[in-house]
Amino acid sequence: MALYWCTECIPLAVTALLPVLFPMMGIMESGEVCIQYLKDSNMLFIGGLLVAIAVEHWNLHKRIALQVLLVVGVKPSLLMIGFMSTTAFLSMWISNTASTAMMLPIANAVLQQLCDTEANAEERYYNLAAAKDGLENQGFEMGDTKESNNKEQRTAASTWVNM
């Protein structure tokens, strides 16, 4: 088994489940094998990860992320305090590792929301700047084109008459 772990000649997940075959091959009793897999710490970890998956499935992580943003704002130091307090609150009921696993989608949702907000603000700024310069006004552009065409026609006509 140790050789399989170190060399990874087969995937680690398969190596971890090889002892399940020991009772069928008569190497160990099933009670001895099961006690290694069903330790309290393993069950706590698996239960916390299942809670994290459920939170992500029902989009609770987005709700928590938006609530953190509303309460603490977008200043980086306050945002860090918001994440720390949320993690501390979650780790009161589930293991620290599982609460960290749960905070990953929450942090990702906050970053996505901040990026979307920043992109929308930049787009709004460019639209206002373009409207201010008159680039968005099609009538104004048509007028420019007509005026420049009329000037070209007048110049061409005056050079034709002068010939």
PDB file of C-alpha atoms in Angstrom:
ATOM      1  CA  MET A   1       0.000   0.000   0.000  1.00  0.00           C
ATOM      2  CA  ALA A   2       2.782   2.454   0.889  1.00  0.00           C
ATOM      3  CA  LEU A   3       4.438   1.710  -2.429  1.00  0.00           C
ATOM      4  CA  TYR A   4       1.187   2.528  -4.235  1.00  0.00           C
ATOM      5  CA  TRP A   5       0.909   5.839  -2.318  1.00  0.00           C
ATOM      6  CA  CYS A   6       4.489   6.885  -3.053  1.00  0.00           C
ATOM      7  CA  THR A   7       4.705   5.879  -6.710  1.00  0.00           C
ATOM      8  CA  GLU A   8       1.087   6.639  -7.631  1.00  0.00           C
ATOM      9  CA  CYS A   9       1.151   3.726 -10.069  1.00  0.00           C
ATOM     10  CA  ILE A  10      -2.626   3.705  -9.715  1.00  0.00           C
ATOM     11  CA  PRO A  11      -4.719   6.785  -8.831  1.00  0.00           C
ATOM     12  CA  LEU A  12      -4.741   7.755  -5.152  1.00  0.00           C
ATOM     13  CA  ALA A  13      -8.516   7.385  -4.908  1.00  0.00           C
ATOM     14  CA  VAL A  14      -8.250   3.767  -6.026  1.00  0.00           C
ATOM     15  CA  THR A  15      -5.348   3.191  -3.622  1.00  0.00           C
ATOM     16  CA  ALA A  16      -7.419   4.605  -0.763  1.00  0.00           C
ATOM     17  CA  LEU A  17     -10.269   2.215  -1.513  1.00  0.00           C
ATOM     18  CA  LEU A  18      -8.106  -0.924  -1.876  1.00  0.00           C
ATOM     19  CA  PRO A  19      -8.557  -1.846   1.812  1.00  0.00           C
ATOM     20  CA  VAL A  20     -12.282  -2.229   1.103  1.00  0.00           C
ATOM     21  CA  LEU A  21     -11.322  -5.368  -0.821  1.00  0.00           C
ATOM     22  CA  PHE A  22      -9.377  -6.830   2.125  1.00  0.00           C
ATOM     23  CA  PRO A  23     -12.404  -8.559   3.745  1.00  0.00           C
ATOM     24  CA  MET A  24     -13.305 -10.213   0.442  1.00  0.00           C
ATOM     25  CA  MET A  25      -9.759 -11.500   0.023  1.00  0.00           C
ATOM     26  CA  GLY A  26      -9.563 -12.666   3.649  1.00  0.00           C
ATOM     27  CA  ILE A  27      -6.695 -10.328   4.563  1.00  0.00           C
ATOM     28  CA  MET A  28      -8.541  -8.456   7.342  1.00  0.00           C
ATOM     29  CA  GLU A  29     -11.893  -8.585   9.073  1.00  0.00           C
ATOM     30  CA  SER A  30     -14.522  -6.100   7.853  1.00  0.00           C
ATOM     31  CA  GLY A  31     -14.851  -4.640  11.366  1.00  0.00           C
ATOM     32  CA  GLU A  32     -11.172  -3.691  11.381  1.00  0.00           C
ATOM     33  CA  VAL A  33     -11.369  -2.086   7.939  1.00  0.00           C
ATOM     34  CA  CYS A  34     -14.593  -0.179   8.613  1.00  0.00           C
ATOM     35  CA  ILE A  35     -13.338   1.331  11.842  1.00  0.00           C
ATOM     36  CA  GLN A  36     -10.559   3.059   9.885  1.00  0.00           C
ATOM     37  CA  TYR A  37     -12.994   4.643   7.432  1.00  0.00           C
ATOM     38  CA  LEU A  38     -15.728   5.555   9.904  1.00  0.00           C
ATOM     39  CA  LYS A  39     -13.729   7.594  12.400  1.00  0.00           C
ATOM     40  CA  ASP A  40     -15.446  10.599  13.956  1.00  0.00           C
ATOM     41  CA  SER A  41     -13.057  13.073  12.329  1.00  0.00           C
ATOM     42  CA  ASN A  42     -13.704  11.602   8.869  1.00  0.00           C
ATOM     43  CA  MET A  43     -17.447  11.824   9.329  1.00  0.00           C
ATOM     44  CA  LEU A  44     -17.180  15.418  10.573  1.00  0.00           C
ATOM     45  CA  PHE A  45     -15.116  16.338   7.536  1.00  0.00           C
ATOM     46  CA  ILE A  46     -17.466  14.603   5.084  1.00  0.00           C
ATOM     47  CA  GLY A  47     -20.522  16.182   6.726  1.00  0.00           C
ATOM     48  CA  GLY A  48     -18.977  19.659   6.503  1.00  0.00           C
ATOM     49  CA  LEU A  49     -18.130  19.176   2.846  1.00  0.00           C
ATOM     50  CA  LEU A  50     -21.683  18.002   2.163  1.00  0.00           C
ATOM     51  CA  VAL A  51     -22.979  21.186   3.812  1.00  0.00           C
ATOM     52  CA  ALA A  52     -20.606  23.212   1.608  1.00  0.00           C
ATOM     53  CA  ILE A  53     -21.905  21.456  -1.506  1.00  0.00           C
ATOM     54  CA  ALA A  54     -25.510  22.076  -0.442  1.00  0.00           C
ATOM     55  CA  VAL A  55     -24.791  25.772   0.165  1.00  0.00           C
ATOM     56  CA  GLU A  56     -23.318  26.073  -3.308  1.00  0.00           C
ATOM     57  CA  HIS A  57     -26.141  24.094  -4.915  1.00  0.00           C
ATOM     58  CA  TRP A  58     -28.847  26.360  -3.493  1.00  0.00           C
ATOM     59  CA  ASN A  59     -26.883  29.587  -4.230  1.00  0.00           C
ATOM     60  CA  LEU A  60     -26.676  30.440  -0.557  1.00  0.00           C
ATOM     61  CA  HIS A  61     -23.041  31.413  -1.136  1.00  0.00           C
ATOM     62  CA  LYS A  62     -24.176  34.257  -3.417  1.00  0.00           C
ATOM     63  CA  ARG A  63     -26.626  35.489  -0.800  1.00  0.00           C
ATOM     64  CA  ILE A  64     -23.955  35.409   1.891  1.00  0.00           C
ATOM     65  CA  ALA A  65     -21.492  37.170  -0.416  1.00  0.00           C
ATOM     66  CA  LEU A  66     -23.929  39.957  -1.268  1.00  0.00           C
ATOM     67  CA  GLN A  67     -24.872  40.368   2.389  1.00  0.00           C
ATOM     68  CA  VAL A  68     -21.182  40.677   3.314  1.00  0.00           C
ATOM     69  CA  LEU A  69     -20.749  43.303   0.584  1.00  0.00           C
ATOM     70  CA  LEU A  70     -23.779  45.236   1.807  1.00  0.00           C
ATOM     71  CA  VAL A  71     -22.662  45.190   5.437  1.00  0.00           C
ATOM     72  CA  VAL A  72     -18.935  45.898   5.104  1.00  0.00           C
ATOM     73  CA  GLY A  73     -18.652  47.605   1.719  1.00  0.00           C
ATOM     74  CA  VAL A  74     -15.944  47.156  -0.887  1.00  0.00           C
ATOM     75  CA  LYS A  75     -12.943  48.591   0.922  1.00  0.00           C
ATOM     76  CA  PRO A  76     -10.345  45.764   0.986  1.00  0.00           C
ATOM     77  CA  SER A  77      -9.617  45.915   4.719  1.00  0.00           C
ATOM     78  CA  LEU A  78     -13.305  45.868   5.649  1.00  0.00           C
ATOM     79  CA  LEU A  79     -13.961  43.138   3.108  1.00  0.00           C
ATOM     80  CA  MET A  80     -11.245  41.021   4.739  1.00  0.00           C
ATOM     81  CA  ILE A  81     -12.837  41.542   8.160  1.00  0.00           C
ATOM     82  CA  GLY A  82     -16.194  40.546   6.668  1.00  0.00           C
ATOM     83  CA  PHE A  83     -14.736  37.310   5.301  1.00  0.00           C
ATOM     84  CA  MET A  84     -12.983  36.560   8.569  1.00  0.00           C
ATOM     85  CA  SER A  85     -16.131  37.067  10.616  1.00  0.00           C
ATOM     86  CA  THR A  86     -18.203  34.980   8.194  1.00  0.00           C
ATOM     87  CA  THR A  87     -15.650  32.168   8.356  1.00  0.00           C
ATOM     88  CA  ALA A  88     -15.547  32.342  12.157  1.00  0.00           C
ATOM     89  CA  PHE A  89     -19.346  32.208  12.286  1.00  0.00           C
ATOM     90  CA  LEU A  90     -19.467  29.185   9.976  1.00  0.00           C
ATOM     91  CA  SER A  91     -16.692  27.344  11.796  1.00  0.00           C
ATOM     92  CA  MET A  92     -18.758  27.376  14.985  1.00  0.00           C
ATOM     93  CA  TRP A  93     -20.944  24.627  13.502  1.00  0.00           C
ATOM     94  CA  ILE A  94     -18.732  22.816  11.004  1.00  0.00           C
ATOM     95  CA  SER A  95     -15.037  21.931  10.906  1.00  0.00           C
ATOM     96  CA  ASN A  96     -12.460  24.544   9.976  1.00  0.00           C
ATOM     97  CA  THR A  97     -11.529  22.754   6.776  1.00  0.00           C
ATOM     98  CA  ALA A  98     -15.135  22.477   5.676  1.00  0.00           C
ATOM     99  CA  SER A  99     -15.803  26.144   6.491  1.00  0.00           C
ATOM    100  CA  THR A 100     -12.800  27.095   4.367  1.00  0.00           C
ATOM    101  CA  ALA A 101     -14.151  24.910   1.563  1.00  0.00           C
ATOM    102  CA  MET A 102     -17.489  26.680   1.953  1.00  0.00           C
ATOM    103  CA  MET A 103     -15.870  30.129   1.842  1.00  0.00           C
ATOM    104  CA  LEU A 104     -14.243  29.484  -1.543  1.00  0.00           C
ATOM    105  CA  PRO A 105     -17.482  29.840  -3.547  1.00  0.00           C
ATOM    106  CA  ILE A 106     -18.473  32.796  -1.346  1.00  0.00           C
ATOM    107  CA  ALA A 107     -15.190  34.584  -2.080  1.00  0.00           C
ATOM    108  CA  ASN A 108     -15.534  33.705  -5.745  1.00  0.00           C
ATOM    109  CA  ALA A 109     -19.068  35.157  -5.807  1.00  0.00           C
ATOM    110  CA  VAL A 110     -17.868  38.386  -4.150  1.00  0.00           C
ATOM    111  CA  LEU A 111     -15.026  38.759  -6.637  1.00  0.00           C
ATOM    112  CA  GLN A 112     -17.374  38.052  -9.550  1.00  0.00           C
ATOM    113  CA  GLN A 113     -19.840  40.650  -8.267  1.00  0.00           C
ATOM    114  CA  LEU A 114     -17.071  43.236  -7.873  1.00  0.00           C
ATOM    115  CA  CYS A 115     -15.744  42.540 -11.379  1.00  0.00           C
ATOM    116  CA  ASP A 116     -19.242  42.789 -12.884  1.00  0.00           C
ATOM    117  CA  THR A 117     -19.889  46.046 -11.051  1.00  0.00           C
ATOM    118  CA  GLU A 118     -16.566  47.474 -12.192  1.00  0.00           C
ATOM    119  CA  ALA A 119     -17.208  46.401 -15.797  1.00  0.00           C
ATOM    120  CA  ASN A 120     -20.670  47.990 -15.725  1.00  0.00           C
ATOM    121  CA  ALA A 121     -19.228  51.210 -14.301  1.00  0.00           C
ATOM    122  CA  GLU A 122     -16.559  51.350 -17.005  1.00  0.00           C
ATOM    123  CA  GLU A 123     -19.144  50.690 -19.728  1.00  0.00           C
ATOM    124  CA  ARG A 124     -21.368  53.444 -18.323  1.00  0.00           C
ATOM    125  CA  TYR A 125     -18.380  55.823 -18.224  1.00  0.00           C
ATOM    126  CA  TYR A 126     -17.457  55.101 -21.846  1.00  0.00           C
ATOM    127  CA  ASN A 127     -21.070  55.516 -22.970  1.00  0.00           C
ATOM    128  CA  LEU A 128     -21.296  58.890 -21.209  1.00  0.00           C
ATOM    129  CA  ALA A 129     -17.963  59.979 -22.668  1.00  0.00           C
ATOM    130  CA  ALA A 130     -19.046  58.906 -26.155  1.00  0.00           C
ATOM    131  CA  ALA A 131     -22.381  60.712 -25.789  1.00  0.00           C
ATOM    132  CA  LYS A 132     -20.569  63.809 -24.541  1.00  0.00           C
ATOM    133  CA  ASP A 133     -18.296  63.778 -27.593  1.00  0.00           C
ATOM    134  CA  GLY A 134     -21.299  63.320 -29.864  1.00  0.00           C
ATOM    135  CA  LEU A 135     -20.214  59.931 -31.134  1.00  0.00           C
ATOM    136  CA  GLU A 136     -23.461  58.250 -30.187  1.00  0.00           C
ATOM    137  CA  ASN A 137     -25.664  60.826 -31.893  1.00  0.00           C
ATOM    138  CA  GLN A 138     -26.360  59.418 -35.356  1.00  0.00           C
ATOM    139  CA  GLY A 139     -28.049  62.614 -36.537  1.00  0.00           C
ATOM    140  CA  PHE A 140     -24.967  64.597 -35.653  1.00  0.00           C
ATOM    141  CA  GLU A 141     -22.774  62.171 -37.567  1.00  0.00           C
ATOM    142  CA  MET A 142     -25.077  62.310 -40.571  1.00  0.00           C
ATOM    143  CA  GLY A 143     -24.938  66.108 -40.441  1.00  0.00           C
ATOM    144  CA  ASP A 144     -21.140  66.015 -40.370  1.00  0.00           C
ATOM    145  CA  THR A 145     -21.079  63.702 -43.334  1.00  0.00           C
ATOM    146  CA  LYS A 146     -23.531  65.829 -45.319  1.00  0.00           C
ATOM    147  CA  GLU A 147     -21.656  69.040 -44.511  1.00  0.00           C
ATOM    148  CA  SER A 148     -18.332  67.545 -45.529  1.00  0.00           C
ATOM    149  CA  ASN A 149     -19.893  66.141 -48.723  1.00  0.00           C
ATOM    150  CA  ASN A 150     -21.449  69.537 -49.524  1.00  0.00           C
ATOM    151  CA  LYS A 151     -18.090  71.260 -48.975  1.00  0.00           C
ATOM    152  CA  GLU A 152     -16.394  68.759 -51.281  1.00  0.00           C
ATOM    153  CA  GLN A 153     -19.085  69.275 -53.922  1.00  0.00           C
ATOM    154  CA  ARG A 154     -18.778  73.078 -53.657  1.00  0.00           C
ATOM    155  CA  THR A 155     -15.016  72.851 -53.930  1.00  0.00           C
ATOM    156  CA  ALA A 156     -15.284  70.568 -56.939  1.00  0.00           C
ATOM    157  CA  ALA A 157     -17.905  72.836 -58.529  1.00  0.00           C
ATOM    158  CA  SER A 158     -15.822  75.963 -57.942  1.00  0.00           C
ATOM    159  CA  THR A 159     -12.736  74.333 -59.448  1.00  0.00           C
ATOM    160  CA  TRP A 160     -14.846  73.232 -62.454  1.00  0.00           C
ATOM    161  CA  VAL A 161     -16.203  76.758 -62.929  1.00  0.00           C
ATOM    162  CA  ASN A 162     -12.767  78.287 -62.564  1.00  0.00           C
ATOM    163  CA  MET A 163     -11.414  76.109 -65.318  1.00  0.00           C
TER     164      MET A 163
END
